[in-house]
Amino acid sequence: MTRNAFLWISVAILALYFTVALLAPFIAPYGATEIVGAPLQPPDRGHLFGTNDVGQDIFSQLVYGSRVTLIFGFCSALLSVSISTCAGIVLGYYGGNIDEVVCRILDILMPIPIFPLLIVLTTFFNPGVVQVSILMGVLGSIHGIRLIRAPALSLAETPFIEGARSIGATDLRIMSRHILPNLMPVVTAKFVSSSQHYLVMGVGLSFIGLWDTMTVDWGSMIQNAYSSGALSLGLWWWILPPGIAVVGISLALALAGYSLEESFNPRTEVNRI
Amino acid sequence: MSLLAVSNLSVQFEGRAGTVPVLDHIDLEINTGEQVALIGESGCGKTVFGMSVMRLLPSNARVTGSARYAGRDLILADEREMQQVRGKKIAMISQNSAFALNPVLTIGDQIAEPLTLHTSCRGNDLHREVIALLTSLGIERPEENMQKYPHQFSGGMRERILIAMALACNPDLIIADEPTSGLDALVKAQILELLRTVMQDRTLLLITHDLGTASALASHTAVMYAGEIVEYGPTQDLFTYPLHPYTQGLIAASPSAGFHPIPGVSPAPGQVPSGCWFCPRCSCAMDRCSTVHPSLKKTGTNRQVRCLRYD
């Protein structure tokens, strides 16, 4: 299979997830927190994935939960990549002392593990989904800044950037109209891989209950099932759907990320004889 | 009337190893309608001269002296003022057409950019203007070609596109830095012919190491050696009766004159000998050449030469 086929498969899967999240009220038969039947019912015609311990419809929870999970993953990634791109281009283009100072600061921040730091921060401030998403986007941009800065640095020295200056273009215009388009491949690939990273991290944070536990999302669904002993009681319909949903989108994003990176970066191409 | 009057222009680069002088007290006047060629070996400071007038040198360059254009000194102008001059009043055709165009923007966008920056031309007018420019530079099927990216063009075509960009705002002065580098003989001849036609009644500063290009395009020629001008005069005169031994050497070294190279190498910046800088390589050096540094003197009606033999 070609990398293009992989890319299209992953795009199709992502489109499916987004459609479900967007059309949640039309797809889900019940509300996410609505009690609609007897508890712990196995899947049947009325409840596609059965019900949980308080009699909520698991299929509806899964559909509504996709919203929080997706919004968290993609918003954090968008924020993180935007910060990385802006900062990386500015540092790479201007260079000099500011670049030197910021890079040293980044060197210090780099080894700080984000996940444990988030756990510490959330225990102190008890934030909601939005705050955690912002926090994670900011903290996660450290690596991205270095990633974008490197090619921006070499682009800033190219003859066509000098050419742009020689026709009287302002710095802002050079950065946005000349350097940024050249970096779009890197930025796109970084965005896709970050979304996967953040999405899984979001599920993880929710699983350990780091934000409002009343929010219905895949992480909290798994957490509920897990803490109620769904595994040992054989209540597979409770724990498997959110798990498979997470694995599915994560795989699709990883696949998209790899195919994009491969098509943008010819050096990663393996010899196909 | 002088359009650009450069006087006493010196450029030094500050590096880890100290300050390296690259240009030394350059005086050069370019009158409206003149095509002035600046010739010399690689590394003699030709490109730095062009860049210092455009104020495009990196931040470690120390520029002193003045470059008067339209009543102001470009060396003292601030960045905002320079942005109004670049592309609109003084445009540049940069060397190396392979890398001088942005690979991810269509050539239509790139030719339109100087117009967007400096004129109020937008939309359909802009489109028409770009097509007119492409047509005037001999690019066929402009409608179709303006949608293409730089890598889809040959070197000669890219050179034409760069010329189109420089001409877009109808600037007072065009600085062309090695406009024919990297082109094969046939295409080079075409580009030279094209440049000759479009530059006929424009003002041009041509930076080149190629004597053929200089004699084809320039009305006046300045010869540069190790960061200073050693000879200046009308191109025709200068090539027929070169005064400075270095100019004579350059002409003798050209393929048509039989490839007689000048012995030795030009001094590295900052390591010039005392006395005349060309003295160690000069075939007619006198005793005092190794001690006295000659100044640029007027000889005849409009020639200038930096050599003790003409004192």
mmCIF file of N, CA and C in Angstrom, chain B residues 244-287:
data_model
loop_
_atom_site.group_PDB
_atom_site.id
_atom_site.type_symbol
_atom_site.label_atom_id
_atom_site.label_comp_id
_atom_site.label_asym_id
_atom_site.label_seq_id
_atom_site.Cartn_x
_atom_site.Cartn_y
_atom_site.Cartn_z
ATOM 1 N N HIS B 244 45.269 51.249 -15.694
ATOM 2 C CA HIS B 244 45.816 50.590 -14.516
ATOM 3 C C HIS B 244 46.335 49.198 -14.892
ATOM 4 N N PRO B 245 47.499 48.815 -14.349
ATOM 5 C CA PRO B 245 48.044 47.490 -14.666
ATOM 6 C C PRO B 245 47.063 46.355 -14.354
ATOM 7 N N TYR B 246 46.219 46.565 -13.326
ATOM 8 C CA TYR B 246 45.255 45.517 -12.974
ATOM 9 C C TYR B 246 44.200 45.367 -14.069
ATOM 10 N N THR B 247 43.705 46.497 -14.563
ATOM 11 C CA THR B 247 42.732 46.445 -15.660
ATOM 12 C C THR B 247 43.358 45.787 -16.883
ATOM 13 N N GLN B 248 44.595 46.171 -17.170
ATOM 14 C CA GLN B 248 45.297 45.563 -18.297
ATOM 15 C C GLN B 248 45.385 44.050 -18.107
ATOM 16 N N GLY B 249 45.720 43.661 -16.858
ATOM 17 C CA GLY B 249 45.823 42.231 -16.536
ATOM 18 C C GLY B 249 44.495 41.519 -16.719
ATOM 19 N N LEU B 250 43.407 42.160 -16.244
ATOM 20 C CA LEU B 250 42.066 41.559 -16.373
ATOM 21 C C LEU B 250 41.730 41.312 -17.834
ATOM 22 N N ILE B 251 42.028 42.307 -18.667
ATOM 23 C CA ILE B 251 41.690 42.173 -20.079
ATOM 24 C C ILE B 251 42.549 41.094 -20.726
ATOM 25 N N ALA B 252 43.827 41.055 -20.341
ATOM 26 C CA ALA B 252 44.714 40.020 -20.894
ATOM 27 C C ALA B 252 44.311 38.625 -20.426
ATOM 28 N N ALA B 253 43.624 38.560 -19.279
ATOM 29 C CA ALA B 253 43.236 37.254 -18.736
ATOM 30 C C ALA B 253 41.945 36.733 -19.354
ATOM 31 N N SER B 254 41.239 37.590 -20.113
ATOM 32 C CA SER B 254 39.965 37.131 -20.669
ATOM 33 C C SER B 254 40.215 36.155 -21.826
ATOM 34 N N PRO B 255 39.306 35.218 -22.037
ATOM 35 C CA PRO B 255 39.515 34.160 -23.040
ATOM 36 C C PRO B 255 39.848 34.708 -24.426
ATOM 37 N N SER B 256 39.189 35.823 -24.806
ATOM 38 C CA SER B 256 39.404 36.339 -26.159
ATOM 39 C C SER B 256 40.810 36.912 -26.323
ATOM 40 N N ALA B 257 41.438 37.324 -25.201
ATOM 41 C CA ALA B 257 42.779 37.898 -25.302
ATOM 42 C C ALA B 257 43.845 36.841 -25.044
ATOM 43 N N GLY B 258 43.448 35.616 -24.862
ATOM 44 C CA GLY B 258 44.431 34.541 -24.783
ATOM 45 C C GLY B 258 44.711 33.978 -23.408
ATOM 46 N N PHE B 259 43.845 34.316 -22.412
ATOM 47 C CA PHE B 259 43.939 33.633 -21.116
ATOM 48 C C PHE B 259 45.276 33.800 -20.403
ATOM 49 N N HIS B 260 45.806 35.011 -20.313
ATOM 50 C CA HIS B 260 47.066 35.176 -19.588
ATOM 51 C C HIS B 260 46.739 35.612 -18.173
ATOM 52 N N PRO B 261 46.782 34.697 -17.218
ATOM 53 C CA PRO B 261 46.344 35.064 -15.869
ATOM 54 C C PRO B 261 47.303 36.053 -15.197
ATOM 55 N N ILE B 262 46.741 36.837 -14.263
ATOM 56 C CA ILE B 262 47.574 37.738 -13.462
ATOM 57 C C ILE B 262 48.271 36.872 -12.414
ATOM 58 N N PRO B 263 49.591 36.957 -12.264
ATOM 59 C CA PRO B 263 50.260 36.108 -11.271
ATOM 60 C C PRO B 263 49.823 36.460 -9.853
ATOM 61 N N GLY B 264 49.878 35.500 -8.969
ATOM 62 C CA GLY B 264 49.539 35.742 -7.562
ATOM 63 C C GLY B 264 48.040 35.743 -7.326
ATOM 64 N N VAL B 265 47.663 35.978 -6.049
ATOM 65 C CA VAL B 265 46.235 36.049 -5.703
ATOM 66 C C VAL B 265 45.959 37.392 -5.049
ATOM 67 N N SER B 266 44.707 37.831 -5.127
ATOM 68 C CA SER B 266 44.390 39.112 -4.510
ATOM 69 C C SER B 266 44.419 38.967 -2.987
ATOM 70 N N PRO B 267 44.820 40.019 -2.286
ATOM 71 C CA PRO B 267 44.985 39.906 -0.836
ATOM 72 C C PRO B 267 43.653 39.655 -0.142
ATOM 73 N N ALA B 268 43.710 38.897 0.951
ATOM 74 C CA ALA B 268 42.510 38.672 1.739
ATOM 75 C C ALA B 268 42.130 39.986 2.408
ATOM 76 N N PRO B 269 40.822 40.195 2.664
ATOM 77 C CA PRO B 269 40.408 41.438 3.312
ATOM 78 C C PRO B 269 41.188 41.653 4.614
ATOM 79 N N GLY B 270 41.673 42.870 4.802
ATOM 80 C CA GLY B 270 42.395 43.175 6.025
ATOM 81 C C GLY B 270 43.865 42.814 5.982
ATOM 82 N N GLN B 271 44.316 42.191 4.886
ATOM 83 C CA GLN B 271 45.725 41.826 4.813
ATOM 84 C C GLN B 271 46.381 42.437 3.582
ATOM 85 N N VAL B 272 46.002 43.680 3.305
ATOM 86 C CA VAL B 272 46.569 44.329 2.132
ATOM 87 C C VAL B 272 48.002 44.781 2.436
ATOM 88 N N PRO B 273 48.869 44.738 1.415
ATOM 89 C CA PRO B 273 50.251 45.176 1.634
ATOM 90 C C PRO B 273 50.319 46.687 1.812
ATOM 91 N N SER B 274 51.433 47.183 2.358
ATOM 92 C CA SER B 274 51.609 48.635 2.433
ATOM 93 C C SER B 274 51.913 49.134 1.020
ATOM 94 N N GLY B 275 51.716 50.411 0.826
ATOM 95 C CA GLY B 275 51.911 50.951 -0.512
ATOM 96 C C GLY B 275 50.733 50.616 -1.395
ATOM 97 N N CYS B 276 50.999 50.445 -2.681
ATOM 98 C CA CYS B 276 49.925 50.098 -3.604
ATOM 99 C C CYS B 276 49.503 48.655 -3.359
ATOM 100 N N TRP B 277 48.188 48.416 -3.281
ATOM 101 C CA TRP B 277 47.709 47.081 -2.926
ATOM 102 C C TRP B 277 47.953 46.065 -4.028
ATOM 103 N N PHE B 278 48.100 46.584 -5.236
ATOM 104 C CA PHE B 278 48.300 45.669 -6.354
ATOM 105 C C PHE B 278 49.789 45.393 -6.592
ATOM 106 N N CYS B 279 50.648 46.167 -5.912
ATOM 107 C CA CYS B 279 52.100 46.121 -6.129
ATOM 108 C C CYS B 279 52.707 44.709 -6.229
ATOM 109 N N PRO B 280 52.397 43.776 -5.286
ATOM 110 C CA PRO B 280 53.060 42.466 -5.354
ATOM 111 C C PRO B 280 52.764 41.685 -6.640
ATOM 112 N N ARG B 281 51.648 41.996 -7.293
ATOM 113 C CA ARG B 281 51.282 41.245 -8.495
ATOM 114 C C ARG B 281 51.551 42.037 -9.761
ATOM 115 N N CYS B 282 52.032 43.259 -9.601
ATOM 116 C CA CYS B 282 52.138 44.174 -10.734
ATOM 117 C C CYS B 282 53.433 43.929 -11.503
ATOM 118 N N SER B 283 53.322 43.896 -12.830
ATOM 119 C CA SER B 283 54.498 43.627 -13.658
ATOM 120 C C SER B 283 55.341 44.888 -13.856
ATOM 121 N N CYS B 284 54.739 46.047 -13.621
ATOM 122 C CA CYS B 284 55.502 47.273 -13.859
ATOM 123 C C CYS B 284 55.647 48.082 -12.569
ATOM 124 N N ALA B 285 55.773 47.374 -11.426
ATOM 125 C CA ALA B 285 55.896 48.065 -10.146
ATOM 126 C C ALA B 285 57.241 48.783 -10.049
ATOM 127 N N MET B 286 57.180 50.002 -9.462
ATOM 128 C CA MET B 286 58.421 50.757 -9.248
ATOM 129 C C MET B 286 58.783 50.651 -7.772
ATOM 130 N N ASP B 287 59.911 51.231 -7.395
ATOM 131 C CA ASP B 287 60.372 51.156 -6.013
ATOM 132 C C ASP B 287 59.355 51.736 -5.034
#
